[in-house]
PDB file of C-alpha atoms and ligand atoms in Angstrom:
ATOM      1  CA  MET A   1      12.691   3.335  11.113  1.00  0.00           C
ATOM      2  CA  LYS A   2      12.908   0.476   8.614  1.00  0.00           C
ATOM      3  CA  THR A   3       9.965  -1.903   8.181  1.00  0.00           C
ATOM      4  CA  MET A   4      11.817  -4.774   9.891  1.00  0.00           C
ATOM      5  CA  GLU A   5      12.490  -2.504  12.870  1.00  0.00           C
ATOM      6  CA  ALA A   6       8.790  -1.649  12.962  1.00  0.00           C
ATOM      7  CA  ILE A   7       8.003  -5.383  13.149  1.00  0.00           C
ATOM      8  CA  GLU A   8      10.318  -5.620  16.179  1.00  0.00           C
ATOM      9  CA  GLU A   9       9.096  -2.402  17.855  1.00  0.00           C
ATOM     10  CA  ARG A  10       5.338  -2.936  17.398  1.00  0.00           C
ATOM     11  CA  PHE A  11       3.271  -4.146  20.330  1.00  0.00           C
ATOM     12  CA  SER A  12      -0.410  -3.891  21.235  1.00  0.00           C
ATOM     13  CA  CYS A  13      -0.537  -0.492  22.911  1.00  0.00           C
ATOM     14  CA  ARG A  14      -3.360  -0.436  25.482  1.00  0.00           C
ATOM     15  CA  ALA A  15      -2.478   2.846  27.245  1.00  0.00           C
ATOM     16  CA  TYR A  16      -2.331   6.146  25.353  1.00  0.00           C
ATOM     17  CA  SER A  17      -1.159   9.638  26.260  1.00  0.00           C
ATOM     18  CA  ASP A  18      -3.353  12.636  25.395  1.00  0.00           C
ATOM     19  CA  LYS A  19      -0.715  14.053  23.027  1.00  0.00           C
ATOM     20  CA  SER A  20      -2.302  15.005  19.713  1.00  0.00           C
ATOM     21  CA  ILE A  21      -1.049  13.684  16.389  1.00  0.00           C
ATOM     22  CA  PRO A  22       0.428  16.247  13.934  1.00  0.00           C
ATOM     23  CA  ASP A  23      -1.501  16.821  10.695  1.00  0.00           C
ATOM     24  CA  ALA A  24       1.406  15.559   8.559  1.00  0.00           C
ATOM     25  CA  VAL A  25       1.319  12.186  10.339  1.00  0.00           C
ATOM     26  CA  ILE A  26      -2.442  11.878   9.818  1.00  0.00           C
ATOM     27  CA  GLN A  27      -1.978  12.834   6.165  1.00  0.00           C
ATOM     28  CA  ALA A  28       0.628  10.071   5.697  1.00  0.00           C
ATOM     29  CA  LEU A  29      -1.812   7.515   7.145  1.00  0.00           C
ATOM     30  CA  GLN A  30      -4.633   8.899   5.013  1.00  0.00           C
ATOM     31  CA  ASN A  31      -2.463   8.589   1.878  1.00  0.00           C
ATOM     32  CA  GLU A  32      -1.684   4.942   2.710  1.00  0.00           C
ATOM     33  CA  ILE A  33      -5.395   4.228   3.246  1.00  0.00           C
ATOM     34  CA  GLN A  34      -6.206   5.844  -0.115  1.00  0.00           C
ATOM     35  CA  VAL A  35      -3.709   3.581  -1.915  1.00  0.00           C
ATOM     36  CA  ILE A  36      -4.986   0.471  -0.071  1.00  0.00           C
ATOM     37  CA  ASN A  37      -8.625   1.264  -0.913  1.00  0.00           C
ATOM     38  CA  ASP A  38      -7.862   2.194  -4.528  1.00  0.00           C
ATOM     39  CA  ASP A  39      -5.938  -1.040  -5.167  1.00  0.00           C
ATOM     40  CA  ASN A  40      -8.237  -3.454  -3.306  1.00  0.00           C
ATOM     41  CA  ASP A  41     -11.898  -4.010  -2.543  1.00  0.00           C
ATOM     42  CA  LEU A  42     -11.499  -2.439   0.907  1.00  0.00           C
ATOM     43  CA  ASN A  43     -13.051   0.592   2.541  1.00  0.00           C
ATOM     44  CA  PHE A  44     -10.638   1.599   5.326  1.00  0.00           C
ATOM     45  CA  GLN A  45     -11.429   4.910   7.050  1.00  0.00           C
ATOM     46  CA  LEU A  46      -9.678   7.251   9.463  1.00  0.00           C
ATOM     47  CA  TYR A  47     -11.554   9.054  12.244  1.00  0.00           C
ATOM     48  CA  GLY A  48     -10.450  11.804  14.617  1.00  0.00           C
ATOM     49  CA  ALA A  49     -12.481  13.104  17.576  1.00  0.00           C
ATOM     50  CA  LEU A  50     -16.204  13.738  17.060  1.00  0.00           C
ATOM     51  CA  GLU A  51     -17.573  17.302  16.983  1.00  0.00           C
ATOM     52  CA  ASP A  52     -18.179  17.277  20.747  1.00  0.00           C
ATOM     53  CA  GLY A  53     -14.569  16.215  21.327  1.00  0.00           C
ATOM     54  CA  SER A  54     -15.386  12.625  22.293  1.00  0.00           C
ATOM     55  CA  PRO A  55     -13.439   9.794  20.646  1.00  0.00           C
ATOM     56  CA  ALA A  56     -14.819   8.251  17.454  1.00  0.00           C
ATOM     57  CA  PHE A  57     -14.856   4.760  18.990  1.00  0.00           C
ATOM     58  CA  SER A  58     -15.244   3.675  22.575  1.00  0.00           C
ATOM     59  CA  LEU A  59     -12.499   1.329  23.825  1.00  0.00           C
ATOM     60  CA  SER A  60     -13.378  -0.958  26.731  1.00  0.00           C
ATOM     61  CA  GLN A  61     -11.714   0.465  29.833  1.00  0.00           C
ATOM     62  CA  GLN A  62     -11.477  -3.101  31.179  1.00  0.00           C
ATOM     63  CA  MET A  63      -8.686  -3.590  28.658  1.00  0.00           C
ATOM     64  CA  PHE A  64      -7.440  -0.093  27.794  1.00  0.00           C
ATOM     65  CA  ALA A  65      -6.280   2.882  29.842  1.00  0.00           C
ATOM     66  CA  GLY A  66      -7.568   6.111  28.283  1.00  0.00           C
ATOM     67  CA  THR A  67      -8.208   6.440  24.590  1.00  0.00           C
ATOM     68  CA  ALA A  68      -6.381   7.223  21.390  1.00  0.00           C
ATOM     69  CA  PRO A  69      -7.170  10.485  19.545  1.00  0.00           C
ATOM     70  CA  TRP A  70      -7.532   8.779  16.155  1.00  0.00           C
ATOM     71  CA  PHE A  71      -8.851   5.454  14.891  1.00  0.00           C
ATOM     72  CA  ALA A  72      -8.628   3.475  11.688  1.00  0.00           C
ATOM     73  CA  ALA A  73     -11.861   1.633  10.934  1.00  0.00           C
ATOM     74  CA  LEU A  74     -11.014  -1.509   8.973  1.00  0.00           C
ATOM     75  CA  VAL A  75     -14.144  -1.834   6.866  1.00  0.00           C
ATOM     76  CA  GLY A  76     -14.473  -4.280   3.987  1.00  0.00           C
ATOM     77  CA  PRO A  77     -16.464  -7.170   2.533  1.00  0.00           C
ATOM     78  CA  ASP A  78     -17.730  -9.834   4.916  1.00  0.00           C
ATOM     79  CA  THR A  79     -16.010 -12.624   2.976  1.00  0.00           C
ATOM     80  CA  ASP A  80     -13.038 -14.916   3.587  1.00  0.00           C
ATOM     81  CA  LEU A  81     -10.962 -12.826   1.163  1.00  0.00           C
ATOM     82  CA  GLY A  82     -12.144  -9.625   2.852  1.00  0.00           C
ATOM     83  CA  LYS A  83     -11.052 -10.929   6.266  1.00  0.00           C
ATOM     84  CA  GLU A  84      -7.628 -11.961   4.986  1.00  0.00           C
ATOM     85  CA  GLN A  85      -7.041  -8.714   3.097  1.00  0.00           C
ATOM     86  CA  VAL A  86      -8.091  -6.718   6.168  1.00  0.00           C
ATOM     87  CA  GLY A  87      -5.287  -8.569   7.986  1.00  0.00           C
ATOM     88  CA  TYR A  88      -2.636  -8.029   5.307  1.00  0.00           C
ATOM     89  CA  PHE A  89      -3.405  -4.376   4.546  1.00  0.00           C
ATOM     90  CA  GLY A  90      -4.429  -3.453   8.086  1.00  0.00           C
ATOM     91  CA  GLU A  91      -1.014  -4.625   9.236  1.00  0.00           C
ATOM     92  CA  CYS A  92       0.608  -2.498   6.462  1.00  0.00           C
ATOM     93  CA  LEU A  93      -1.121   0.447   8.129  1.00  0.00           C
ATOM     94  CA  VAL A  94      -0.053  -0.663  11.624  1.00  0.00           C
ATOM     95  CA  LEU A  95       3.591  -0.935  10.559  1.00  0.00           C
ATOM     96  CA  LEU A  96       3.468   2.501   8.914  1.00  0.00           C
ATOM     97  CA  ALA A  97       1.927   3.969  12.086  1.00  0.00           C
ATOM     98  CA  THR A  98       4.718   2.323  14.106  1.00  0.00           C
ATOM     99  CA  GLN A  99       7.312   3.873  11.785  1.00  0.00           C
ATOM    100  CA  LEU A 100       5.619   7.231  12.361  1.00  0.00           C
ATOM    101  CA  GLY A 101       6.097   6.781  16.124  1.00  0.00           C
ATOM    102  CA  LEU A 102       2.497   5.867  16.986  1.00  0.00           C
ATOM    103  CA  GLY A 103       1.138   3.155  19.243  1.00  0.00           C
ATOM    104  CA  THR A 104      -1.521   0.857  17.769  1.00  0.00           C
ATOM    105  CA  CYS A 105      -3.620  -2.142  18.724  1.00  0.00           C
ATOM    106  CA  TRP A 106      -5.782  -4.438  16.635  1.00  0.00           C
ATOM    107  CA  VAL A 107      -9.213  -4.432  18.282  1.00  0.00           C
ATOM    108  CA  ALA A 108     -11.951  -6.810  17.130  1.00  0.00           C
ATOM    109  CA  GLY A 109     -13.777  -7.293  20.406  1.00  0.00           C
ATOM    110  CA  THR A 110     -12.986  -4.936  23.257  1.00  0.00           C
ATOM    111  CA  PHE A 111     -14.822  -1.842  22.065  1.00  0.00           C
ATOM    112  CA  ASP A 112     -18.441  -0.733  21.915  1.00  0.00           C
ATOM    113  CA  ARG A 113     -19.553  -2.098  18.540  1.00  0.00           C
ATOM    114  CA  SER A 114     -23.164  -1.048  19.060  1.00  0.00           C
ATOM    115  CA  ALA A 115     -22.128   2.625  19.147  1.00  0.00           C
ATOM    116  CA  ALA A 116     -19.661   2.395  16.224  1.00  0.00           C
ATOM    117  CA  LYS A 117     -20.331   4.817  13.358  1.00  0.00           C
ATOM    118  CA  PHE A 118     -18.596   4.272  10.039  1.00  0.00           C
ATOM    119  CA  GLU A 119     -19.363   4.238   6.319  1.00  0.00           C
ATOM    120  CA  ALA A 120     -20.314   0.944   4.715  1.00  0.00           C
ATOM    121  CA  ARG A 121     -20.970  -0.112   1.147  1.00  0.00           C
ATOM    122  CA  GLU A 122     -23.353  -2.996   0.483  1.00  0.00           C
ATOM    123  CA  GLY A 123     -21.809  -6.159   2.003  1.00  0.00           C
ATOM    124  CA  ASP A 124     -19.256  -4.278   4.110  1.00  0.00           C
ATOM    125  CA  VAL A 125     -18.702  -4.880   7.809  1.00  0.00           C
ATOM    126  CA  LEU A 126     -16.469  -3.253  10.381  1.00  0.00           C
ATOM    127  CA  HIS A 127     -13.891  -6.003  10.918  1.00  0.00           C
ATOM    128  CA  ASP A 128     -11.615  -4.288  13.419  1.00  0.00           C
ATOM    129  CA  ILE A 129     -10.603  -0.876  14.660  1.00  0.00           C
ATOM    130  CA  ILE A 130      -7.050   0.318  15.211  1.00  0.00           C
ATOM    131  CA  PRO A 131      -6.557   3.063  17.813  1.00  0.00           C
ATOM    132  CA  LEU A 132      -3.755   5.422  16.766  1.00  0.00           C
ATOM    133  CA  GLY A 133      -1.983   7.563  19.356  1.00  0.00           C
ATOM    134  CA  TYR A 134       1.189   8.081  21.330  1.00  0.00           C
ATOM    135  CA  ALA A 135       1.855   5.449  23.973  1.00  0.00           C
ATOM    136  CA  ALA A 136       1.527   6.630  27.587  1.00  0.00           C
ATOM    137  CA  GLU A 137       4.911   7.380  29.122  1.00  0.00           C
ATOM    138  CA  LYS A 138       4.374   4.622  31.682  1.00  0.00           C
ATOM    139  CA  THR A 139       2.294   1.580  30.857  1.00  0.00           C
ATOM    140  CA  PRO A 140       0.056   0.795  33.856  1.00  0.00           C
ATOM    141  CA  LEU A 141       0.575  -2.551  35.600  1.00  0.00           C
ATOM    142  CA  LYS A 142      -2.781  -3.861  34.360  1.00  0.00           C
ATOM    143  CA  GLN A 143      -1.920  -3.358  30.691  1.00  0.00           C
ATOM    144  CA  ARG A 144       1.568  -4.806  31.203  1.00  0.00           C
ATOM    145  CA  THR A 145       0.035  -7.853  32.879  1.00  0.00           C
ATOM    146  CA  VAL A 146      -2.491  -8.336  30.059  1.00  0.00           C
ATOM    147  CA  ARG A 147       0.236  -8.313  27.432  1.00  0.00           C
ATOM    148  CA  ALA A 148       2.565 -10.590  29.372  1.00  0.00           C
ATOM    149  CA  ALA A 149      -0.268 -13.105  29.914  1.00  0.00           C
ATOM    150  CA  LEU A 150      -1.132 -13.141  26.215  1.00  0.00           C
ATOM    151  CA  ARG A 151       2.476 -13.360  25.073  1.00  0.00           C
ATOM    152  CA  LYS A 152       3.034 -16.361  27.377  1.00  0.00           C
ATOM    153  CA  ARG A 153       1.025 -18.298  24.782  1.00  0.00           C
ATOM    154  CA  ASP A 154       3.717 -17.723  22.125  1.00  0.00           C
ATOM    155  CA  LYS A 155       4.157 -20.758  19.897  1.00  0.00           C
ATOM    156  CA  LYS A 156       7.513 -22.434  19.432  1.00  0.00           C
ATOM    157  CA  PRO A 157       8.642 -21.552  15.887  1.00  0.00           C
ATOM    158  CA  GLY A 158       8.910 -25.257  14.984  1.00  0.00           C
ATOM    159  CA  ALA A 159       5.197 -25.675  15.731  1.00  0.00           C
ATOM    160  CA  MET A 160       4.422 -23.264  12.889  1.00  0.00           C
ATOM    161  CA  LEU A 161       6.354 -25.260  10.293  1.00  0.00           C
ATOM    162  CA  LYS A 162       5.292 -28.484   8.592  1.00  0.00           C
ATOM    163  CA  GLY A 163       7.015 -30.650   6.003  1.00  0.00           C
ATOM    164  CA  VAL A 164      10.589 -29.925   7.153  1.00  0.00           C
ATOM    165  CA  ASN A 165      12.241 -30.146  10.580  1.00  0.00           C
ATOM    166  CA  TRP A 166      12.980 -26.742  12.068  1.00  0.00           C
ATOM    167  CA  ASP A 167      16.730 -27.488  12.159  1.00  0.00           C
ATOM    168  CA  ASP A 168      16.755 -28.447   8.468  1.00  0.00           C
ATOM    169  CA  ALA A 169      14.689 -25.472   7.247  1.00  0.00           C
ATOM    170  CA  PRO A 170      16.368 -22.769   5.145  1.00  0.00           C
ATOM    171  CA  ALA A 171      17.524 -19.773   7.226  1.00  0.00           C
ATOM    172  CA  TRP A 172      15.235 -17.359   5.356  1.00  0.00           C
ATOM    173  CA  ILE A 173      12.160 -19.435   6.249  1.00  0.00           C
ATOM    174  CA  LYS A 174      13.196 -19.599   9.907  1.00  0.00           C
ATOM    175  CA  ASP A 175      13.693 -15.814   9.987  1.00  0.00           C
ATOM    176  CA  ALA A 176      10.350 -15.272   8.271  1.00  0.00           C
ATOM    177  CA  ILE A 177       8.514 -17.465  10.820  1.00  0.00           C
ATOM    178  CA  GLU A 178      10.260 -15.656  13.695  1.00  0.00           C
ATOM    179  CA  SER A 179       8.900 -12.397  12.224  1.00  0.00           C
ATOM    180  CA  VAL A 180       5.406 -13.894  12.112  1.00  0.00           C
ATOM    181  CA  ILE A 181       5.681 -14.786  15.809  1.00  0.00           C
ATOM    182  CA  LEU A 182       6.512 -11.139  16.600  1.00  0.00           C
ATOM    183  CA  GLY A 183       3.287 -10.110  14.884  1.00  0.00           C
ATOM    184  CA  PRO A 184      -0.192  -9.624  16.307  1.00  0.00           C
ATOM    185  CA  SER A 185      -2.885 -12.300  16.231  1.00  0.00           C
ATOM    186  CA  ALA A 186      -6.279 -12.497  17.939  1.00  0.00           C
ATOM    187  CA  VAL A 187      -5.730 -13.526  21.596  1.00  0.00           C
ATOM    188  CA  ASN A 188      -2.208 -14.384  20.431  1.00  0.00           C
ATOM    189  CA  GLU A 189      -3.442 -17.684  18.978  1.00  0.00           C
ATOM    190  CA  GLN A 190      -0.780 -17.636  16.224  1.00  0.00           C
ATOM    191  CA  PRO A 191      -2.948 -20.038  14.207  1.00  0.00           C
ATOM    192  CA  VAL A 192      -0.949 -20.074  10.949  1.00  0.00           C
ATOM    193  CA  VAL A 193       1.155 -23.077   9.911  1.00  0.00           C
ATOM    194  CA  PHE A 194       3.626 -22.845   7.029  1.00  0.00           C
ATOM    195  CA  GLU A 195       3.831 -26.066   5.030  1.00  0.00           C
ATOM    196  CA  ILE A 196       6.777 -26.828   2.768  1.00  0.00           C
ATOM    197  CA  ASP A 197       6.184 -29.391   0.035  1.00  0.00           C
ATOM    198  CA  ALA A 198       8.700 -31.705  -1.659  1.00  0.00           C
ATOM    199  CA  ASP A 199       9.515 -28.979  -4.236  1.00  0.00           C
ATOM    200  CA  GLY A 200      10.280 -26.466  -1.488  1.00  0.00           C
ATOM    201  CA  VAL A 201       7.098 -24.446  -2.133  1.00  0.00           C
ATOM    202  CA  VAL A 202       5.741 -22.742   1.015  1.00  0.00           C
ATOM    203  CA  ARG A 203       1.991 -22.627   1.708  1.00  0.00           C
ATOM    204  CA  ALA A 204       0.329 -20.684   4.521  1.00  0.00           C
ATOM    205  CA  THR A 205      -2.524 -22.573   6.171  1.00  0.00           C
ATOM    206  CA  VAL A 206      -4.908 -22.155   9.102  1.00  0.00           C
ATOM    207  CA  PRO A 207      -5.632 -25.748  10.196  1.00  0.00           C
ATOM    208  CA  THR A 208      -8.264 -24.754  12.787  1.00  0.00           C
ATOM    209  CA  ILE A 209     -10.887 -22.036  12.473  1.00  0.00           C
ATOM    210  CA  LYS A 210     -12.473 -21.180  15.834  1.00  0.00           C
ATOM    211  CA  SER A 211     -13.364 -17.489  16.025  1.00  0.00           C
ATOM    212  CA  GLY A 212     -13.225 -16.572  12.336  1.00  0.00           C
ATOM    213  CA  LEU A 213     -10.494 -14.050  13.087  1.00  0.00           C
ATOM    214  CA  GLU A 214      -7.934 -16.654  11.963  1.00  0.00           C
ATOM    215  CA  LEU A 215      -8.247 -15.430   8.368  1.00  0.00           C
ATOM    216  CA  THR A 216      -7.293 -11.936   9.469  1.00  0.00           C
ATOM    217  CA  ASP A 217      -4.387 -13.495  11.384  1.00  0.00           C
ATOM    218  CA  LEU A 218      -3.485 -15.313   8.139  1.00  0.00           C
ATOM    219  CA  GLY A 219      -3.256 -12.017   6.239  1.00  0.00           C
ATOM    220  CA  ILE A 220      -1.093 -10.477   8.968  1.00  0.00           C
ATOM    221  CA  ALA A 221       1.180 -13.551   9.058  1.00  0.00           C
ATOM    222  CA  LYS A 222       1.585 -13.528   5.269  1.00  0.00           C
ATOM    223  CA  LEU A 223       2.667  -9.883   5.328  1.00  0.00           C
ATOM    224  CA  HIS A 224       5.253 -10.433   8.073  1.00  0.00           C
ATOM    225  CA  PHE A 225       6.590 -13.560   6.320  1.00  0.00           C
ATOM    226  CA  GLN A 226       6.865 -11.726   2.987  1.00  0.00           C
ATOM    227  CA  LEU A 227       8.606  -8.675   4.469  1.00  0.00           C
ATOM    228  CA  ALA A 228      11.139 -10.816   6.347  1.00  0.00           C
ATOM    229  CA  ALA A 229      11.764 -13.007   3.294  1.00  0.00           C
ATOM    230  CA  GLY A 230      12.397  -9.878   1.206  1.00  0.00           C
ATOM    231  CA  ASN A 231      14.790  -8.680   3.882  1.00  0.00           C
ATOM    232  CA  SER A 232      16.693 -11.984   3.470  1.00  0.00           C
ATOM    233  CA  GLY A 233      16.879 -11.398  -0.298  1.00  0.00           C
ATOM    234  CA  ILE A 234      14.013 -13.802  -1.128  1.00  0.00           C
ATOM    235  CA  ALA A 235      11.445 -11.651  -2.912  1.00  0.00           C
ATOM    236  CA  GLY A 236       8.035 -13.205  -3.371  1.00  0.00           C
ATOM    237  CA  ALA A 237       4.300 -12.659  -3.125  1.00  0.00           C
ATOM    238  CA  TRP A 238       1.438 -14.716  -1.689  1.00  0.00           C
ATOM    239  CA  GLU A 239      -1.570 -16.167  -3.364  1.00  0.00           C
ATOM    240  CA  TRP A 240      -4.649 -15.281  -1.322  1.00  0.00           C
ATOM    241  CA  GLY A 241      -6.513 -17.920   0.627  1.00  0.00           C
ATOM    242  CA  ASP A 242      -5.975 -20.661   3.165  1.00  0.00           C
ATOM    243  CA  GLY A 243      -3.261 -22.830   1.574  1.00  0.00           C
ATOM    244  CA  GLY A 244      -2.059 -20.023  -0.741  1.00  0.00           C
ATOM    245  CA  ARG A 245       1.495 -20.445  -2.065  1.00  0.00           C
ATOM    246  CA  PHE A 246       4.408 -18.057  -1.599  1.00  0.00           C
ATOM    247  CA  LEU A 247       5.481 -17.469  -5.197  1.00  0.00           C
ATOM    248  CA  LEU A 248       9.096 -16.435  -5.603  1.00  0.00           C
ATOM    249  CA  ALA A 249       9.634 -13.377  -7.810  1.00  0.00           C
TER     250      ALA A 249
HETATM  251  C1  FMN B   1      -7.562  -9.714  14.500  1.00  0.00           C
HETATM  252  C2  FMN B   1      -7.106  -9.279  15.875  1.00  0.00           C
HETATM  253  C3  FMN B   1      -8.037  -8.894  16.824  1.00  0.00           C
HETATM  254  C4  FMN B   1      -7.630  -8.453  18.087  1.00  0.00           C
HETATM  255  N1  FMN B   1      -8.583  -8.002  18.984  1.00  0.00           N
HETATM  256  C5  FMN B   1      -8.183  -7.510  20.179  1.00  0.00           C
HETATM  257  C6  FMN B   1      -9.145  -6.951  21.086  1.00  0.00           C
HETATM  258  O1  FMN B   1     -10.351  -6.945  20.842  1.00  0.00           O
HETATM  259  N2  FMN B   1      -8.691  -6.408  22.247  1.00  0.00           N
HETATM  260  C7  FMN B   1      -7.355  -6.396  22.568  1.00  0.00           C
HETATM  261  O2  FMN B   1      -7.006  -5.865  23.622  1.00  0.00           O
HETATM  262  N3  FMN B   1      -6.416  -6.931  21.735  1.00  0.00           N
HETATM  263  C8  FMN B   1      -6.799  -7.476  20.558  1.00  0.00           C
HETATM  264  N4  FMN B   1      -5.859  -7.977  19.677  1.00  0.00           N
HETATM  265  C9  FMN B   1      -4.428  -7.911  20.018  1.00  0.00           C
HETATM  266  C10 FMN B   1      -3.849  -9.288  20.402  1.00  0.00           C
HETATM  267  O3  FMN B   1      -4.291  -9.658  21.692  1.00  0.00           O
HETATM  268  C11 FMN B   1      -2.306  -9.197  20.338  1.00  0.00           C
HETATM  269  O4  FMN B   1      -1.925  -8.929  19.022  1.00  0.00           O
HETATM  270  C12 FMN B   1      -1.610 -10.469  20.804  1.00  0.00           C
HETATM  271  O5  FMN B   1      -1.917 -10.731  22.154  1.00  0.00           O
HETATM  272  C13 FMN B   1      -0.068 -10.339  20.663  1.00  0.00           C
HETATM  273  O6  FMN B   1       0.437  -9.305  21.459  1.00  0.00           O
HETATM  274  P1  FMN B   1       1.169  -8.034  20.850  1.00  0.00           P
HETATM  275  O7  FMN B   1       0.333  -7.529  19.711  1.00  0.00           O
HETATM  276  O8  FMN B   1       1.257  -7.058  21.980  1.00  0.00           O
HETATM  277  O9  FMN B   1       2.528  -8.459  20.378  1.00  0.00           O
HETATM  278  C14 FMN B   1      -6.253  -8.445  18.425  1.00  0.00           C
HETATM  279  C15 FMN B   1      -5.321  -8.851  17.458  1.00  0.00           C
HETATM  280  C16 FMN B   1      -5.738  -9.249  16.206  1.00  0.00           C
HETATM  281  C17 FMN B   1      -4.716  -9.629  15.172  1.00  0.00           C
END
């Protein structure tokens, strides 16, 4: 599966089967985590079942049906940059897991934080967890209803673009914003706005910060935008931060 297909296939999986994950798949995720941690000030970790067979993290059964056998713990500095990089690199991991056939879900709130065990350096926090497992063969009605209700909030692509009318925007920017809309964001707020200045430079901004998770959403949105732009033949990389520019290669 290509990365762009993974962007299309991914969804927040809230019902898992009890099928175990082969060692080679876990190793591929572990390798990706190693590269992410080596190259950035992040401390992502992968956890399988505990010694007594119980899951490493406890997902709220109000939201989820069953549990995943593995979890990524997205641990990193409690800073604005940390939050954004957790978004960007956490979503790299989510897209890889999708390519490997796994279901995933970003989870910041609906798990038992008080019972969460993970390794932390000074200044680290557990930003989010990502359950990793095979999707249940049939998604229960409750989980289908939850997703449909959240996805009803989808923004119109034009609402995520400033500085140019949607109809006048270059095709690659429109495609990139459509890819951002397919992506995950906390309670599907889709808080990122892409601003194009008079020179055609694109900036990614979060005009309103409510929960603090918007910076993680910003990192996720930047990754999706960048991957879709590359797919349109426009290679570039983002500056970090709210208002960071997309610098063409
Ligand atoms: C930073 C972040 C935190 C999230 N936290 C939760 C959560 O605690 N519980 C949950 O069920 N979904 C959570 N989500 C998933 C979003 O609700 C989901 O991405 C959004 O509704 C879009 O739906 P989709 O991912 O199925 O396309 C979170 C997503 C992000 C990006």
